[in-house]
């Protein structure tokens, strides 16, 4: 009973705030404090989602394909690069400032450069998401690999464990919590990056659907696409959190919560 009360107490405040925002939004549009052709009402957005559901799903599937390709590519690159920097300290000292510098370049600036180099196909869009996602994963995993129990590390050295055995059995499990934190951040970034990438050639995907709808002065469709983007970002975050719970069963319950 106590657990149900804790769950309910954690759910109802944000749910009530969200409901209040929707009600205030609807009243503002209803009383014409804002023009409906500029900002549609929540009911209008919901009606447009029902009306254009099949078309929205077509664009959503294209965005999901792009997002998953970029996210998985970024996760793979981030993990492999973190392992490389961890095993070779001199490479870490040489590349770490470059990695920090690369994240100071806005995504909207990188996008047209990739388009000029690689064209308007799928490759520059996926590469853009990879460039955005690999950094938080790499940095989070590096931080996790550095936070090991040195008494256990000394013990494994005393019993003759190799460098790779120490990594597999001690360092990698210790870094999983930090790694999944980076994966959750990258999961949210991947959806945003996919939408920005689709702006380059607005043909398919929710990003292109938003651009074409805004040019046609159809705000209901724009807000419907935004709502789907937010739901997709939350879905990916939840999936990564679910995989984290499956992989880190040994973590204490309070920390897992």
PDB file of C-alpha atoms in Angstrom:
ATOM      1  CA  UNK A   1       0.000   0.000   0.000  1.00  0.00           C
ATOM      2  CA  UNK A   2       2.879   2.322   0.810  1.00  0.00           C
ATOM      3  CA  UNK A   3       4.438   1.688  -2.602  1.00  0.00           C
ATOM      4  CA  UNK A   4       1.138   2.554  -4.330  1.00  0.00           C
ATOM      5  CA  UNK A   5       0.922   5.784  -2.347  1.00  0.00           C
ATOM      6  CA  UNK A   6       4.495   6.692  -3.322  1.00  0.00           C
ATOM      7  CA  UNK A   7       3.766   5.999  -6.991  1.00  0.00           C
ATOM      8  CA  UNK A   8       0.560   8.031  -6.879  1.00  0.00           C
ATOM      9  CA  UNK A   9       2.263  10.915  -5.032  1.00  0.00           C
ATOM     10  CA  UNK A  10       4.959  11.023  -7.708  1.00  0.00           C
ATOM     11  CA  UNK A  11       2.479  10.929 -10.607  1.00  0.00           C
ATOM     12  CA  UNK A  12      -0.329  13.289  -9.668  1.00  0.00           C
ATOM     13  CA  UNK A  13       1.648  16.586  -9.279  1.00  0.00           C
ATOM     14  CA  UNK A  14       3.080  16.611 -12.832  1.00  0.00           C
ATOM     15  CA  UNK A  15      -0.189  15.220 -14.217  1.00  0.00           C
ATOM     16  CA  UNK A  16      -2.178  17.978 -12.508  1.00  0.00           C
ATOM     17  CA  UNK A  17       0.227  20.646 -13.751  1.00  0.00           C
ATOM     18  CA  UNK A  18       0.020  19.303 -17.308  1.00  0.00           C
ATOM     19  CA  UNK A  19      -3.780  19.267 -17.140  1.00  0.00           C
ATOM     20  CA  UNK A  20      -3.801  22.842 -15.821  1.00  0.00           C
ATOM     21  CA  UNK A  21      -1.570  23.998 -18.693  1.00  0.00           C
ATOM     22  CA  UNK A  22      -3.858  22.347 -21.255  1.00  0.00           C
ATOM     23  CA  UNK A  23      -6.975  23.913 -19.702  1.00  0.00           C
ATOM     24  CA  UNK A  24      -5.414  27.391 -19.592  1.00  0.00           C
ATOM     25  CA  UNK A  25      -4.199  26.966 -23.169  1.00  0.00           C
ATOM     26  CA  UNK A  26      -7.705  25.973 -24.314  1.00  0.00           C
ATOM     27  CA  UNK A  27      -9.330  28.912 -22.501  1.00  0.00           C
ATOM     28  CA  UNK A  28      -6.872  31.404 -23.959  1.00  0.00           C
ATOM     29  CA  UNK A  29      -7.736  30.278 -27.486  1.00  0.00           C
ATOM     30  CA  UNK A  30     -11.465  29.984 -26.756  1.00  0.00           C
ATOM     31  CA  UNK A  31     -11.664  33.580 -25.461  1.00  0.00           C
ATOM     32  CA  UNK A  32      -9.635  34.722 -28.481  1.00  0.00           C
ATOM     33  CA  UNK A  33      -6.775  36.144 -26.451  1.00  0.00           C
ATOM     34  CA  UNK A  34      -4.601  34.555 -29.154  1.00  0.00           C
ATOM     35  CA  UNK A  35      -5.672  34.000 -32.761  1.00  0.00           C
ATOM     36  CA  UNK A  36      -6.475  30.334 -33.466  1.00  0.00           C
ATOM     37  CA  UNK A  37      -4.704  30.513 -36.831  1.00  0.00           C
ATOM     38  CA  UNK A  38      -1.550  31.420 -34.926  1.00  0.00           C
ATOM     39  CA  UNK A  39      -1.771  29.042 -31.944  1.00  0.00           C
ATOM     40  CA  UNK A  40      -4.443  26.335 -32.198  1.00  0.00           C
ATOM     41  CA  UNK A  41      -6.367  24.982 -29.230  1.00  0.00           C
ATOM     42  CA  UNK A  42      -5.539  21.567 -27.724  1.00  0.00           C
ATOM     43  CA  UNK A  43      -8.881  20.237 -28.987  1.00  0.00           C
ATOM     44  CA  UNK A  44      -8.036  21.462 -32.483  1.00  0.00           C
ATOM     45  CA  UNK A  45      -4.637  19.777 -32.333  1.00  0.00           C
ATOM     46  CA  UNK A  46      -6.229  16.509 -31.162  1.00  0.00           C
ATOM     47  CA  UNK A  47      -8.823  16.688 -33.940  1.00  0.00           C
ATOM     48  CA  UNK A  48      -6.097  17.266 -36.525  1.00  0.00           C
ATOM     49  CA  UNK A  49      -4.117  14.299 -35.197  1.00  0.00           C
ATOM     50  CA  UNK A  50      -7.154  12.050 -35.633  1.00  0.00           C
ATOM     51  CA  UNK A  51      -7.825  13.463 -39.098  1.00  0.00           C
ATOM     52  CA  UNK A  52      -4.223  13.152 -40.354  1.00  0.00           C
ATOM     53  CA  UNK A  53      -3.248  10.052 -38.369  1.00  0.00           C
ATOM     54  CA  UNK A  54      -2.252   7.869 -41.334  1.00  0.00           C
ATOM     55  CA  UNK A  55      -0.115  10.626 -42.828  1.00  0.00           C
ATOM     56  CA  UNK A  56       1.449  11.414 -39.465  1.00  0.00           C
ATOM     57  CA  UNK A  57       2.327   7.755 -38.978  1.00  0.00           C
ATOM     58  CA  UNK A  58       4.024   7.658 -42.363  1.00  0.00           C
ATOM     59  CA  UNK A  59       6.235  10.591 -41.415  1.00  0.00           C
ATOM     60  CA  UNK A  60       6.723   9.249 -37.869  1.00  0.00           C
ATOM     61  CA  UNK A  61       8.050   5.933 -39.183  1.00  0.00           C
ATOM     62  CA  UNK A  62      10.559   7.783 -41.375  1.00  0.00           C
ATOM     63  CA  UNK A  63      11.703   9.847 -38.383  1.00  0.00           C
ATOM     64  CA  UNK A  64      11.948   6.754 -36.174  1.00  0.00           C
ATOM     65  CA  UNK A  65      14.069   4.942 -38.756  1.00  0.00           C
ATOM     66  CA  UNK A  66      16.437   7.888 -38.992  1.00  0.00           C
ATOM     67  CA  UNK A  67      16.519   8.335 -35.206  1.00  0.00           C
ATOM     68  CA  UNK A  68      17.270   4.693 -34.436  1.00  0.00           C
ATOM     69  CA  UNK A  69      20.011   4.465 -37.074  1.00  0.00           C
ATOM     70  CA  UNK A  70      21.699   7.593 -35.752  1.00  0.00           C
ATOM     71  CA  UNK A  71      21.249   6.661 -32.101  1.00  0.00           C
ATOM     72  CA  UNK A  72      22.652   3.154 -32.510  1.00  0.00           C
ATOM     73  CA  UNK A  73      25.536   4.485 -34.592  1.00  0.00           C
ATOM     74  CA  UNK A  74      26.248   7.166 -32.001  1.00  0.00           C
ATOM     75  CA  UNK A  75      26.065   4.637 -29.160  1.00  0.00           C
ATOM     76  CA  UNK A  76      28.486   2.293 -30.922  1.00  0.00           C
ATOM     77  CA  UNK A  77      30.933   5.101 -31.737  1.00  0.00           C
ATOM     78  CA  UNK A  78      30.702   6.547 -28.236  1.00  0.00           C
ATOM     79  CA  UNK A  79      31.322   3.215 -26.500  1.00  0.00           C
ATOM     80  CA  UNK A  80      34.213   2.235 -28.772  1.00  0.00           C
ATOM     81  CA  UNK A  81      35.820   5.667 -28.479  1.00  0.00           C
ATOM     82  CA  UNK A  82      35.468   5.613 -24.682  1.00  0.00           C
ATOM     83  CA  UNK A  83      37.178   2.205 -24.589  1.00  0.00           C
ATOM     84  CA  UNK A  84      39.987   3.490 -26.825  1.00  0.00           C
ATOM     85  CA  UNK A  85      40.559   6.589 -24.699  1.00  0.00           C
ATOM     86  CA  UNK A  86      40.426   4.506 -21.524  1.00  0.00           C
ATOM     87  CA  UNK A  87      42.985   1.944 -22.683  1.00  0.00           C
ATOM     88  CA  UNK A  88      45.403   4.460 -24.249  1.00  0.00           C
ATOM     89  CA  UNK A  89      45.847   7.490 -21.945  1.00  0.00           C
ATOM     90  CA  UNK A  90      48.043   9.417 -24.401  1.00  0.00           C
ATOM     91  CA  UNK A  91      45.278   9.241 -27.016  1.00  0.00           C
ATOM     92  CA  UNK A  92      42.832  10.468 -24.390  1.00  0.00           C
ATOM     93  CA  UNK A  93      44.992  13.483 -23.575  1.00  0.00           C
ATOM     94  CA  UNK A  94      45.311  14.280 -27.274  1.00  0.00           C
ATOM     95  CA  UNK A  95      41.659  13.811 -28.284  1.00  0.00           C
ATOM     96  CA  UNK A  96      39.745  15.024 -25.239  1.00  0.00           C
ATOM     97  CA  UNK A  97      40.130  18.763 -26.026  1.00  0.00           C
ATOM     98  CA  UNK A  98      39.106  18.056 -29.636  1.00  0.00           C
ATOM     99  CA  UNK A  99      35.960  16.282 -28.428  1.00  0.00           C
ATOM    100  CA  UNK A 100      35.049  19.249 -26.220  1.00  0.00           C
ATOM    101  CA  UNK A 101      35.676  21.637 -29.110  1.00  0.00           C
ATOM    102  CA  UNK A 102      33.491  19.606 -31.465  1.00  0.00           C
ATOM    103  CA  UNK A 103      30.483  20.088 -29.187  1.00  0.00           C
ATOM    104  CA  UNK A 104      30.764  23.879 -29.359  1.00  0.00           C
ATOM    105  CA  UNK A 105      29.717  23.834 -33.021  1.00  0.00           C
ATOM    106  CA  UNK A 106      25.908  24.180 -33.299  1.00  0.00           C
ATOM    107  CA  UNK A 107      24.032  21.373 -35.014  1.00  0.00           C
ATOM    108  CA  UNK A 108      22.331  23.819 -37.360  1.00  0.00           C
ATOM    109  CA  UNK A 109      25.798  24.838 -38.606  1.00  0.00           C
ATOM    110  CA  UNK A 110      27.042  21.292 -39.165  1.00  0.00           C
ATOM    111  CA  UNK A 111      23.938  20.239 -41.108  1.00  0.00           C
ATOM    112  CA  UNK A 112      24.482  22.289 -44.300  1.00  0.00           C
ATOM    113  CA  UNK A 113      28.186  21.368 -44.345  1.00  0.00           C
ATOM    114  CA  UNK A 114      27.316  17.670 -44.301  1.00  0.00           C
ATOM    115  CA  UNK A 115      24.775  18.277 -47.057  1.00  0.00           C
ATOM    116  CA  UNK A 116      27.385  19.946 -49.260  1.00  0.00           C
ATOM    117  CA  UNK A 117      29.790  17.060 -48.712  1.00  0.00           C
ATOM    118  CA  UNK A 118      27.413  14.074 -48.848  1.00  0.00           C
ATOM    119  CA  UNK A 119      24.298  15.283 -50.681  1.00  0.00           C
ATOM    120  CA  UNK A 120      20.653  15.168 -49.638  1.00  0.00           C
ATOM    121  CA  UNK A 121      20.352  11.435 -48.986  1.00  0.00           C
ATOM    122  CA  UNK A 122      20.168   9.459 -45.747  1.00  0.00           C
ATOM    123  CA  UNK A 123      23.904   9.490 -44.983  1.00  0.00           C
ATOM    124  CA  UNK A 124      24.341  13.156 -43.900  1.00  0.00           C
ATOM    125  CA  UNK A 125      21.223  12.943 -41.718  1.00  0.00           C
ATOM    126  CA  UNK A 126      22.396   9.796 -39.933  1.00  0.00           C
ATOM    127  CA  UNK A 127      25.908  11.203 -39.549  1.00  0.00           C
ATOM    128  CA  UNK A 128      24.507  14.376 -37.983  1.00  0.00           C
ATOM    129  CA  UNK A 129      22.665  12.336 -35.329  1.00  0.00           C
ATOM    130  CA  UNK A 130      25.777  10.231 -34.698  1.00  0.00           C
ATOM    131  CA  UNK A 131      27.853  13.373 -34.136  1.00  0.00           C
ATOM    132  CA  UNK A 132      25.317  14.646 -31.605  1.00  0.00           C
ATOM    133  CA  UNK A 133      24.799  11.346 -29.748  1.00  0.00           C
ATOM    134  CA  UNK A 134      28.289   9.928 -29.396  1.00  0.00           C
ATOM    135  CA  UNK A 135      29.635  12.697 -27.136  1.00  0.00           C
ATOM    136  CA  UNK A 136      27.397  12.290 -24.034  1.00  0.00           C
ATOM    137  CA  UNK A 137      27.749   8.499 -24.288  1.00  0.00           C
ATOM    138  CA  UNK A 138      31.537   8.662 -24.572  1.00  0.00           C
ATOM    139  CA  UNK A 139      31.983  11.163 -21.728  1.00  0.00           C
ATOM    140  CA  UNK A 140      29.552   9.327 -19.434  1.00  0.00           C
ATOM    141  CA  UNK A 141      31.264   5.989 -20.010  1.00  0.00           C
ATOM    142  CA  UNK A 142      34.718   7.516 -19.445  1.00  0.00           C
ATOM    143  CA  UNK A 143      33.519   8.915 -16.143  1.00  0.00           C
ATOM    144  CA  UNK A 144      32.089   5.557 -15.146  1.00  0.00           C
ATOM    145  CA  UNK A 145      35.280   3.701 -16.056  1.00  0.00           C
ATOM    146  CA  UNK A 146      37.247   6.042 -13.798  1.00  0.00           C
ATOM    147  CA  UNK A 147      34.965   5.395 -10.794  1.00  0.00           C
ATOM    148  CA  UNK A 148      36.047   1.893  -9.906  1.00  0.00           C
ATOM    149  CA  UNK A 149      36.713   0.297  -6.535  1.00  0.00           C
ATOM    150  CA  UNK A 150      40.511   0.438  -6.365  1.00  0.00           C
ATOM    151  CA  UNK A 151      40.646  -2.212  -3.669  1.00  0.00           C
ATOM    152  CA  UNK A 152      38.980  -4.642  -6.084  1.00  0.00           C
ATOM    153  CA  UNK A 153      41.292  -3.457  -8.844  1.00  0.00           C
ATOM    154  CA  UNK A 154      44.347  -4.188  -6.675  1.00  0.00           C
ATOM    155  CA  UNK A 155      42.902  -7.570  -5.753  1.00  0.00           C
ATOM    156  CA  UNK A 156      42.428  -8.526  -9.412  1.00  0.00           C
ATOM    157  CA  UNK A 157      46.009  -7.480 -10.082  1.00  0.00           C
ATOM    158  CA  UNK A 158      47.217  -9.627  -7.192  1.00  0.00           C
ATOM    159  CA  UNK A 159      45.470 -12.737  -8.531  1.00  0.00           C
ATOM    160  CA  UNK A 160      47.026 -12.231 -11.962  1.00  0.00           C
ATOM    161  CA  UNK A 161      44.103 -10.869 -13.964  1.00  0.00           C
ATOM    162  CA  UNK A 162      44.979  -9.412 -17.352  1.00  0.00           C
ATOM    163  CA  UNK A 163      44.109  -5.860 -18.378  1.00  0.00           C
ATOM    164  CA  UNK A 164      41.226  -7.092 -20.502  1.00  0.00           C
ATOM    165  CA  UNK A 165      39.893  -9.349 -17.720  1.00  0.00           C
ATOM    166  CA  UNK A 166      39.931  -6.432 -15.282  1.00  0.00           C
ATOM    167  CA  UNK A 167      38.036  -4.344 -17.835  1.00  0.00           C
ATOM    168  CA  UNK A 168      35.375  -6.973 -18.536  1.00  0.00           C
ATOM    169  CA  UNK A 169      34.778  -8.128 -14.965  1.00  0.00           C
ATOM    170  CA  UNK A 170      35.319  -4.922 -12.982  1.00  0.00           C
ATOM    171  CA  UNK A 171      35.568  -1.673 -14.946  1.00  0.00           C
ATOM    172  CA  UNK A 172      32.788  -2.276 -17.467  1.00  0.00           C
ATOM    173  CA  UNK A 173      30.166  -3.353 -14.880  1.00  0.00           C
ATOM    174  CA  UNK A 174      31.114  -0.365 -12.716  1.00  0.00           C
ATOM    175  CA  UNK A 175      30.575   2.014 -15.645  1.00  0.00           C
ATOM    176  CA  UNK A 176      27.128   0.751 -16.657  1.00  0.00           C
ATOM    177  CA  UNK A 177      25.195   3.220 -14.522  1.00  0.00           C
ATOM    178  CA  UNK A 178      27.077   6.171 -16.007  1.00  0.00           C
ATOM    179  CA  UNK A 179      26.845   4.679 -19.493  1.00  0.00           C
ATOM    180  CA  UNK A 180      23.061   4.416 -19.317  1.00  0.00           C
ATOM    181  CA  UNK A 181      22.873   8.009 -18.080  1.00  0.00           C
ATOM    182  CA  UNK A 182      24.672   9.045 -21.251  1.00  0.00           C
ATOM    183  CA  UNK A 183      22.442   6.802 -23.361  1.00  0.00           C
ATOM    184  CA  UNK A 184      19.310   8.425 -21.926  1.00  0.00           C
ATOM    185  CA  UNK A 185      20.625  11.890 -22.721  1.00  0.00           C
ATOM    186  CA  UNK A 186      21.587  10.787 -26.231  1.00  0.00           C
ATOM    187  CA  UNK A 187      18.161   9.197 -26.767  1.00  0.00           C
ATOM    188  CA  UNK A 188      16.506  12.578 -26.216  1.00  0.00           C
ATOM    189  CA  UNK A 189      19.081  14.363 -28.375  1.00  0.00           C
ATOM    190  CA  UNK A 190      18.675  11.850 -31.205  1.00  0.00           C
ATOM    191  CA  UNK A 191      15.024  12.756 -31.837  1.00  0.00           C
ATOM    192  CA  UNK A 192      15.779  16.488 -31.861  1.00  0.00           C
ATOM    193  CA  UNK A 193      18.738  15.934 -34.196  1.00  0.00           C
ATOM    194  CA  UNK A 194      16.616  13.819 -36.544  1.00  0.00           C
ATOM    195  CA  UNK A 195      14.044  16.610 -36.812  1.00  0.00           C
ATOM    196  CA  UNK A 196      16.781  19.176 -37.546  1.00  0.00           C
ATOM    197  CA  UNK A 197      18.317  16.824 -40.128  1.00  0.00           C
ATOM    198  CA  UNK A 198      14.959  16.455 -41.874  1.00  0.00           C
ATOM    199  CA  UNK A 199      14.767  20.216 -42.287  1.00  0.00           C
ATOM    200  CA  UNK A 200      17.585  19.901 -44.833  1.00  0.00           C
ATOM    201  CA  UNK A 201      15.310  18.137 -47.320  1.00  0.00           C
ATOM    202  CA  UNK A 202      11.694  18.402 -46.084  1.00  0.00           C
ATOM    203  CA  UNK A 203      10.191  15.485 -47.983  1.00  0.00           C
ATOM    204  CA  UNK A 204       9.487  12.775 -45.418  1.00  0.00           C
ATOM    205  CA  UNK A 205       9.679  12.717 -41.642  1.00  0.00           C
ATOM    206  CA  UNK A 206       8.100  14.818 -38.920  1.00  0.00           C
ATOM    207  CA  UNK A 207      10.677  17.575 -39.387  1.00  0.00           C
ATOM    208  CA  UNK A 208       9.787  17.960 -43.051  1.00  0.00           C
ATOM    209  CA  UNK A 209       6.081  17.675 -42.224  1.00  0.00           C
ATOM    210  CA  UNK A 210       6.450  20.581 -39.774  1.00  0.00           C
ATOM    211  CA  UNK A 211       8.240  22.765 -42.331  1.00  0.00           C
ATOM    212  CA  UNK A 212       5.695  22.130 -45.082  1.00  0.00           C
ATOM    213  CA  UNK A 213       2.761  22.626 -42.689  1.00  0.00           C
ATOM    214  CA  UNK A 214       4.150  25.924 -41.371  1.00  0.00           C
ATOM    215  CA  UNK A 215       4.643  27.190 -44.904  1.00  0.00           C
ATOM    216  CA  UNK A 216       1.014  26.328 -45.610  1.00  0.00           C
ATOM    217  CA  UNK A 217      -0.192  28.140 -42.426  1.00  0.00           C
ATOM    218  CA  UNK A 218      -1.553  24.947 -40.873  1.00  0.00           C
ATOM    219  CA  UNK A 219      -0.642  25.345 -37.182  1.00  0.00           C
ATOM    220  CA  UNK A 220      -2.730  22.348 -36.083  1.00  0.00           C
ATOM    221  CA  UNK A 221      -0.487  20.055 -38.116  1.00  0.00           C
ATOM    222  CA  UNK A 222       2.645  21.726 -36.788  1.00  0.00           C
ATOM    223  CA  UNK A 223       1.540  21.261 -33.178  1.00  0.00           C
ATOM    224  CA  UNK A 224       0.452  17.673 -33.900  1.00  0.00           C
ATOM    225  CA  UNK A 225       3.926  16.918 -35.247  1.00  0.00           C
ATOM    226  CA  UNK A 226       5.530  18.576 -32.214  1.00  0.00           C
ATOM    227  CA  UNK A 227       3.380  16.454 -29.892  1.00  0.00           C
ATOM    228  CA  UNK A 228       4.465  13.279 -31.686  1.00  0.00           C
ATOM    229  CA  UNK A 229       8.104  14.348 -31.457  1.00  0.00           C
ATOM    230  CA  UNK A 230       7.811  14.866 -27.700  1.00  0.00           C
ATOM    231  CA  UNK A 231       6.082  11.490 -27.268  1.00  0.00           C
ATOM    232  CA  UNK A 232       8.785   9.797 -29.355  1.00  0.00           C
ATOM    233  CA  UNK A 233      11.529  11.342 -27.243  1.00  0.00           C
ATOM    234  CA  UNK A 234       9.825  10.160 -24.053  1.00  0.00           C
ATOM    235  CA  UNK A 235       9.343   6.693 -25.542  1.00  0.00           C
ATOM    236  CA  UNK A 236      13.041   6.305 -26.369  1.00  0.00           C
ATOM    237  CA  UNK A 237      13.993   7.580 -22.912  1.00  0.00           C
ATOM    238  CA  UNK A 238      11.659   5.031 -21.330  1.00  0.00           C
ATOM    239  CA  UNK A 239      13.040   2.194 -23.493  1.00  0.00           C
ATOM    240  CA  UNK A 240      16.609   2.993 -22.462  1.00  0.00           C
ATOM    241  CA  UNK A 241      15.508   3.170 -18.807  1.00  0.00           C
ATOM    242  CA  UNK A 242      13.771  -0.198 -19.160  1.00  0.00           C
ATOM    243  CA  UNK A 243      16.894  -1.795 -20.658  1.00  0.00           C
ATOM    244  CA  UNK A 244      18.915  -0.246 -17.826  1.00  0.00           C
ATOM    245  CA  UNK A 245      16.706  -1.919 -15.217  1.00  0.00           C
ATOM    246  CA  UNK A 246      17.108  -5.243 -17.020  1.00  0.00           C
ATOM    247  CA  UNK A 247      20.904  -4.946 -17.233  1.00  0.00           C
ATOM    248  CA  UNK A 248      21.655  -3.541 -13.758  1.00  0.00           C
ATOM    249  CA  UNK A 249      19.639  -5.802 -11.488  1.00  0.00           C
ATOM    250  CA  UNK A 250      22.407  -5.823  -8.869  1.00  0.00           C
ATOM    251  CA  UNK A 251      22.039  -2.094  -8.172  1.00  0.00           C
ATOM    252  CA  UNK A 252      20.413  -1.159  -4.826  1.00  0.00           C
ATOM    253  CA  UNK A 253      16.691  -0.409  -5.057  1.00  0.00           C
ATOM    254  CA  UNK A 254      16.975   3.229  -3.922  1.00  0.00           C
ATOM    255  CA  UNK A 255      19.642   3.953  -6.553  1.00  0.00           C
ATOM    256  CA  UNK A 256      17.627   2.224  -9.254  1.00  0.00           C
ATOM    257  CA  UNK A 257      14.571   4.290  -8.407  1.00  0.00           C
TER     258      UNK A 257
END
